[in-house]
GROMACS .gro file of C-alpha atoms in nm:
model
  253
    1UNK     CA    1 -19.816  -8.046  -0.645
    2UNK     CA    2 -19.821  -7.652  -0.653
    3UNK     CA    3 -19.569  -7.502  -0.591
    4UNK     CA    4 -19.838  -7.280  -0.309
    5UNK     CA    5 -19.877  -7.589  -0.122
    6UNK     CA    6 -19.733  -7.546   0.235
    7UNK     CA    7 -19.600  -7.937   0.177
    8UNK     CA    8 -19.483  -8.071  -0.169
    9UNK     CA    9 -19.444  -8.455  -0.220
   10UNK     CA   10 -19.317  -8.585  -0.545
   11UNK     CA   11 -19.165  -8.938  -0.633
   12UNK     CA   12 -18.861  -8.973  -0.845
   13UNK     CA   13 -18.820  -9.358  -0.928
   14UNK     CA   14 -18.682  -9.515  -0.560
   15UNK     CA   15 -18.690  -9.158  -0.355
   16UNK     CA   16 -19.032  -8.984  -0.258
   17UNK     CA   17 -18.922  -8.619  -0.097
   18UNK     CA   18 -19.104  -8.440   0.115
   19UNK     CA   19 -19.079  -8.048   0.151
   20UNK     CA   20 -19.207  -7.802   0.395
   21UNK     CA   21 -19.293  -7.531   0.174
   22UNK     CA   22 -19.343  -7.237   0.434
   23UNK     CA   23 -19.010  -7.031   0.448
   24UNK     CA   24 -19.191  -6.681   0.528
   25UNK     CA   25 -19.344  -6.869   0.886
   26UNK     CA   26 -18.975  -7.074   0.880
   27UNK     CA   27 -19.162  -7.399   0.825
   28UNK     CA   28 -19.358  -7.346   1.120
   29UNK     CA   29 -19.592  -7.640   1.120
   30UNK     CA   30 -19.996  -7.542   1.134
   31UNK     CA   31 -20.268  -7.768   1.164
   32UNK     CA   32 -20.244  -7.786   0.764
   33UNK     CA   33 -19.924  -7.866   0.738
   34UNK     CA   34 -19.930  -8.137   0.980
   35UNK     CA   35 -20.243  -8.332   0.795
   36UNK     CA   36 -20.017  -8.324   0.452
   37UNK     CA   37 -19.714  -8.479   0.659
   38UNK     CA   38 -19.949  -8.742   0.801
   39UNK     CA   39 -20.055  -8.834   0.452
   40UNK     CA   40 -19.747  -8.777   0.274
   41UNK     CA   41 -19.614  -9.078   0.458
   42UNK     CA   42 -19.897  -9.319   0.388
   43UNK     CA   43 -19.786  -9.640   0.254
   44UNK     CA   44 -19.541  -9.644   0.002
   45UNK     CA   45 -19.546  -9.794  -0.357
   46UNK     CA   46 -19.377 -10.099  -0.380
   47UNK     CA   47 -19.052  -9.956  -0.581
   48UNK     CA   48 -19.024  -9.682  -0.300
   49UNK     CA   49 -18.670  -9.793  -0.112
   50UNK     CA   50 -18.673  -9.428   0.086
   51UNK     CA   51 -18.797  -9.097   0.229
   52UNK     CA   52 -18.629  -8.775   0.199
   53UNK     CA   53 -18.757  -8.452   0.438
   54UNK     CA   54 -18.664  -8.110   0.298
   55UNK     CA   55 -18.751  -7.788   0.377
   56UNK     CA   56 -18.746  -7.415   0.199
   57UNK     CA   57 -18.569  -7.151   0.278
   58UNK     CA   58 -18.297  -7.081   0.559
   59UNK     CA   59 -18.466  -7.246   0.869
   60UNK     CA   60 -18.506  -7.637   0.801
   61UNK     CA   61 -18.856  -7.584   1.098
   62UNK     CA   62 -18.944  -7.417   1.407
   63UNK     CA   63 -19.187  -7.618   1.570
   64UNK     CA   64 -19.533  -7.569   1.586
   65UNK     CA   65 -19.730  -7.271   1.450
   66UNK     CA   66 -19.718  -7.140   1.833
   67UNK     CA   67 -20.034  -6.894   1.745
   68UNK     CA   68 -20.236  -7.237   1.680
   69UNK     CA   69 -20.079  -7.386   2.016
   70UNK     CA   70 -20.175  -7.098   2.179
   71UNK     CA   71 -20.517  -7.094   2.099
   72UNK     CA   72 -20.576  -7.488   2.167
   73UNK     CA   73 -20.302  -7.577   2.493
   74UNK     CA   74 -20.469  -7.859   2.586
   75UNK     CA   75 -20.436  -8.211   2.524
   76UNK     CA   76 -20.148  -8.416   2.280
   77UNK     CA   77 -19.949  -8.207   2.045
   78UNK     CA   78 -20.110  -8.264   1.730
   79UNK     CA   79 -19.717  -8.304   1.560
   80UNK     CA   80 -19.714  -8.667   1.813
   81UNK     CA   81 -19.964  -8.879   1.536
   82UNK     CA   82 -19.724  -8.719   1.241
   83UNK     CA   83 -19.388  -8.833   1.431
   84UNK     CA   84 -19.548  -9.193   1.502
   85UNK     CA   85 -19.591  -9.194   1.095
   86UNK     CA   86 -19.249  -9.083   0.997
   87UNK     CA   87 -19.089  -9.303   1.307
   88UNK     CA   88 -19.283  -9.655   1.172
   89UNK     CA   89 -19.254  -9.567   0.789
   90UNK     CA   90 -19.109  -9.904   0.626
   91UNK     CA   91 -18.838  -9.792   0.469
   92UNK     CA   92 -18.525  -9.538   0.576
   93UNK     CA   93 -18.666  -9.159   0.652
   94UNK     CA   94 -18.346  -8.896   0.546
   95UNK     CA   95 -18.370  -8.530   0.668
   96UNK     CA   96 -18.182  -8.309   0.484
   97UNK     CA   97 -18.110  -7.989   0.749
   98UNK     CA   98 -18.021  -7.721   0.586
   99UNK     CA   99 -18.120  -7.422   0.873
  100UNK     CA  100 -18.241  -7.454   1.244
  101UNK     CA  101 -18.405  -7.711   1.297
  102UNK     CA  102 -18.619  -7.656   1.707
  103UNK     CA  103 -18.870  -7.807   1.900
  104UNK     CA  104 -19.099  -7.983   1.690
  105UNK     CA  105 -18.881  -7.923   1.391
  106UNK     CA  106 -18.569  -8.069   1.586
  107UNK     CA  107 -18.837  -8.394   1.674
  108UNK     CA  108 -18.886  -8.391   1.332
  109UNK     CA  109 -18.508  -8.433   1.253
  110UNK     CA  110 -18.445  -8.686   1.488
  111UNK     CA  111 -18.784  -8.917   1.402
  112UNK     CA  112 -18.593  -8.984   1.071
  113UNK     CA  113 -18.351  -9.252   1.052
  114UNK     CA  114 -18.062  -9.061   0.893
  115UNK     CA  115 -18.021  -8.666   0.969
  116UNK     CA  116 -17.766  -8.490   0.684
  117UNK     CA  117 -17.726  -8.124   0.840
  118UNK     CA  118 -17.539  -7.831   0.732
  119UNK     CA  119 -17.259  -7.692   1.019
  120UNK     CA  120 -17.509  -7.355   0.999
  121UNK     CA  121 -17.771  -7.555   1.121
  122UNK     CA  122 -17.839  -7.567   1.518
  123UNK     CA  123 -18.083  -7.815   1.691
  124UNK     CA  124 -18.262  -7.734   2.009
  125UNK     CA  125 -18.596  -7.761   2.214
  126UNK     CA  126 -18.708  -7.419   2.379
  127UNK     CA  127 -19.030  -7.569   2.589
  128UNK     CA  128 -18.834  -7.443   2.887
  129UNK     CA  129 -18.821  -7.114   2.781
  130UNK     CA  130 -19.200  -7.069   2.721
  131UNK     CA  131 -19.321  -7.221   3.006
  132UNK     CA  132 -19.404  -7.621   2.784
  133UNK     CA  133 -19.246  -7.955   2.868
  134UNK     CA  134 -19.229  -8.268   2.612
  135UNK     CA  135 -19.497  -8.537   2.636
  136UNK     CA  136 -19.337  -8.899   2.677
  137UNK     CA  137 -19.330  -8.930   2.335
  138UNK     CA  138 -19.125  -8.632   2.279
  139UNK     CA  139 -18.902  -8.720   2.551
  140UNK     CA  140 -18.805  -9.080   2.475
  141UNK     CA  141 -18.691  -8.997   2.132
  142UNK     CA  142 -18.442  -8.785   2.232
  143UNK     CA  143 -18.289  -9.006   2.555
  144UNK     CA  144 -18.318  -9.264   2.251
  145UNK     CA  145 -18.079  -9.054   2.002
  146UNK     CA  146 -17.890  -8.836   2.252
  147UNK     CA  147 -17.880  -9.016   2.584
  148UNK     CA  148 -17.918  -8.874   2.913
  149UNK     CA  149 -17.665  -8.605   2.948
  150UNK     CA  150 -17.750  -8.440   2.619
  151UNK     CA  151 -18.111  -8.442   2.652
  152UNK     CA  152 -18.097  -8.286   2.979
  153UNK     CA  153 -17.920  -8.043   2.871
  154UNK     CA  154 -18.121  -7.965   2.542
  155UNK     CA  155 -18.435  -7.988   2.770
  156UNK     CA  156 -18.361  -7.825   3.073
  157UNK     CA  157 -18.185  -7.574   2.934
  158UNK     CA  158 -18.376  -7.487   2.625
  159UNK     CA  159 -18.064  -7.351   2.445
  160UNK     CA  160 -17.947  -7.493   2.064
  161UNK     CA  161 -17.645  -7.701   1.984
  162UNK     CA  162 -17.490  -7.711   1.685
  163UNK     CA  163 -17.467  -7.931   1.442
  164UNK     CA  164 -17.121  -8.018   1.465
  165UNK     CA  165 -17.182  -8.079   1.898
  166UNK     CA  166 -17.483  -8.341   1.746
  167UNK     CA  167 -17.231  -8.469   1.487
  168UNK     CA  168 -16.966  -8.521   1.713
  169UNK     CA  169 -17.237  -8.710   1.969
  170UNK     CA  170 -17.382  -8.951   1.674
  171UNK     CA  171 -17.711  -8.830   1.679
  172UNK     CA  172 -17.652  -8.661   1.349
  173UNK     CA  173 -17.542  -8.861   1.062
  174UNK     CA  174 -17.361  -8.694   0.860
  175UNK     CA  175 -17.257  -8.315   0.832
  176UNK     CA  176 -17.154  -8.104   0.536
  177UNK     CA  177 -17.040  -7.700   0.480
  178UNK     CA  178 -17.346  -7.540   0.363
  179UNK     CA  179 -17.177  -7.518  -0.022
  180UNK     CA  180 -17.185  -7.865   0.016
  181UNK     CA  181 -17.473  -7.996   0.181
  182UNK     CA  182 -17.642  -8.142  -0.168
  183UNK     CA  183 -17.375  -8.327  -0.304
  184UNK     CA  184 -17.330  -8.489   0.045
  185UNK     CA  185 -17.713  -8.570   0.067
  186UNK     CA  186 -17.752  -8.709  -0.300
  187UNK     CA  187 -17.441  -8.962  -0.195
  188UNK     CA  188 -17.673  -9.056   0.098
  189UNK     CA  189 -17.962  -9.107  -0.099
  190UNK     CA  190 -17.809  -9.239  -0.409
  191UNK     CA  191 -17.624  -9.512  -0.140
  192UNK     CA  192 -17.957  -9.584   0.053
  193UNK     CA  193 -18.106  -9.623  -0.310
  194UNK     CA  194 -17.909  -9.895  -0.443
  195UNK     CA  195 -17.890 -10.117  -0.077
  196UNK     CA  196 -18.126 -10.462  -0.173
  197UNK     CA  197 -18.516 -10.298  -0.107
  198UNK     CA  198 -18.639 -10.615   0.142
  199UNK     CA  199 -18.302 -10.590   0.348
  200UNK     CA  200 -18.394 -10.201   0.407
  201UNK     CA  201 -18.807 -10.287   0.479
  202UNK     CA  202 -18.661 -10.573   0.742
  203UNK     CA  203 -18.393 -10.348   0.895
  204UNK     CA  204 -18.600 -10.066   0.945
  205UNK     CA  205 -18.875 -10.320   1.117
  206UNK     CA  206 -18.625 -10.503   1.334
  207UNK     CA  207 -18.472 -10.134   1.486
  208UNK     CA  208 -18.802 -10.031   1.549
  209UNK     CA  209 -18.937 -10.336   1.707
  210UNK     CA  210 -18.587 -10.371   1.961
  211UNK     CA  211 -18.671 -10.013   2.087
  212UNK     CA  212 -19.054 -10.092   2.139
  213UNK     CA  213 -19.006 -10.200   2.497
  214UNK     CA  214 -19.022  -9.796   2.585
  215UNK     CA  215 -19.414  -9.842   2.507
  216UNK     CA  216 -19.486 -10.055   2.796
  217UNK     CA  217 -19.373  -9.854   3.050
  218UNK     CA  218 -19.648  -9.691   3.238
  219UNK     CA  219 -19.648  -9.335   3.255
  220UNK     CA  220 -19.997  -9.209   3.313
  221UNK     CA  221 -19.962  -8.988   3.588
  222UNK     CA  222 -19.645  -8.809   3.405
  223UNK     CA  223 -19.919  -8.739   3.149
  224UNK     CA  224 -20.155  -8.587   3.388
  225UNK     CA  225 -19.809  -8.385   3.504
  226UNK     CA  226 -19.771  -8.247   3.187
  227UNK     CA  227 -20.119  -8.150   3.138
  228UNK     CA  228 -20.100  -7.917   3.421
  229UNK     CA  229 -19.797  -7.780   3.261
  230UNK     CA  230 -19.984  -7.696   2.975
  231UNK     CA  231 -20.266  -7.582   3.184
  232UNK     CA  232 -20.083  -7.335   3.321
  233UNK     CA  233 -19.994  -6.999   3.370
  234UNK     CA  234 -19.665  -6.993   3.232
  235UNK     CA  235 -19.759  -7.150   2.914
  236UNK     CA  236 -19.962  -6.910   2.866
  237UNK     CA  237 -19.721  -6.618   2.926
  238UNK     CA  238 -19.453  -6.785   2.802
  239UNK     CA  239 -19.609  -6.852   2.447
  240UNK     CA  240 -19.796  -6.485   2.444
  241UNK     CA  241 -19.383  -6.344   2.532
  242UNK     CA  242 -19.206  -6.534   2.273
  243UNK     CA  243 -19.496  -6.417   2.016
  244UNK     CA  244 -19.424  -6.083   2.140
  245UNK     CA  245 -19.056  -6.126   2.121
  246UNK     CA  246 -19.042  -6.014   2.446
  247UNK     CA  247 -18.895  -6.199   2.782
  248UNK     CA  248 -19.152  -6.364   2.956
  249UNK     CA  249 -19.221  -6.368   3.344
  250UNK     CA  250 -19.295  -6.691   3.534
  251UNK     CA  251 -19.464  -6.707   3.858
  252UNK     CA  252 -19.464  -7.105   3.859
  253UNK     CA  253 -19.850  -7.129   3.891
   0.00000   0.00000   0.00000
């Protein structure tokens, strides 16, 4: 693809990559950038055995465009449909985090199934901070890879760990000096890319299928919670503050 385009997928034999291609708005994801995620992980050809996420520049992705939030607060993130499609693609999903990776971008990290970050890199989810809370989708993900203490604190706080605290936890994979970052990833990849193709399709399926029972559990009115969160004052101050690089001032209404 050109090398303009805000996402660039190309397939090399076994490995299709995937690169957010929007350093000067750190891989802020827009409406655009969202619909070429969705499709980049459409169904893969059948000599695919992986997925690789990249990004440009220092900052690996910081969420959504907020200026496109801001003008549309209502109803589900539009990043929730691209997660699902990363989450249930059939074969092993790598991120390779080379810079911050928060809020969406950090939901982006953790949807794959591997997560390769330099010790520069720091993961965290700022909804607190601007007045937003996670949707149930959002949420479960991260009690899923970083259990209950962790997650409250990356939630309730808002604040970003490092890499090394999320190494050290398991929830990231693997963890390399920034001078060494690609060699560590291409071992990944290269290892992922000679494991027997149906064993990887039928792992990936069972891990997603044992964590499925999450789905059933009814959480309707935490919707309608959330909604009001959105709704609200705050959200609107606290995404007009952070856009203004300013501190924001909640009135909790």
């Amino acid at each position: 693809m050109a090398d303009m385009a805000k996402v660039k997928t190309t397939v090399d034999g076994v490995v299709r990559t995937v690169t957010l291609n929007r350093p000067e708005k750190r891989n802020a994801l827009d409406r655009e950038m969202l619909g070429a995620l969705e499709a980049a992980f459409s169904s893969p050809a059948a000599e695919e055995r992986l997925a690789v996420v990249r990004a440009v520049g220092g900052v690996f992705c910081a969420g959504l465009d907020l200026k496109e939030r801001s003008a549309r607060p209502l109803g589900t993130s539009p990043i929730e449909a691209v997660l699902h499609r990363i989450e249930h693609h059939p074969l092993p999903v790598v991120a390779v985090v080379q810079g911050d990776a928060i809020a969406g971008g950090n939901e982006l990290a953790l949807h794959c199934d591997l997560v390769i970050a330099s010790t520069t890199a720091r993961f965290g989810m700022s909804l607190a901070q601007i007045g937003l809370a996670p949707s149930w989708f959002l949420a479960k993900k991260l009690l899923e890879v970083a259990g209950p203490v962790t997650t409250r604190r990356i939630l309730l706080l808002g604040d970003p760990l490092p890499a090394q605290r999320l190494y050290d936890l398991g929830i990231v994979s693997h963890i390399a000096d920034p001078e060494d970052l690609e060699d560590v990833a291409e071992a990944v990849i290269a290892r992922l890319a000679d494991n027997a193709p149906l064993s990887l399709r039928a792992m990936k399926a069972l891990l997603l299928r044992e964590m499925a029972f999450r789905d059933s559990i009814p959480h309707a009115d935490l919707d309608r919670l959330l909604e009001e969160v959105r709704a609200s004052q705050d959200a609107r101050e606290g995404m007009a503050a952070r856009l203004g690089r300013r501190k924001p001032s909640f009135t909790g209404r």
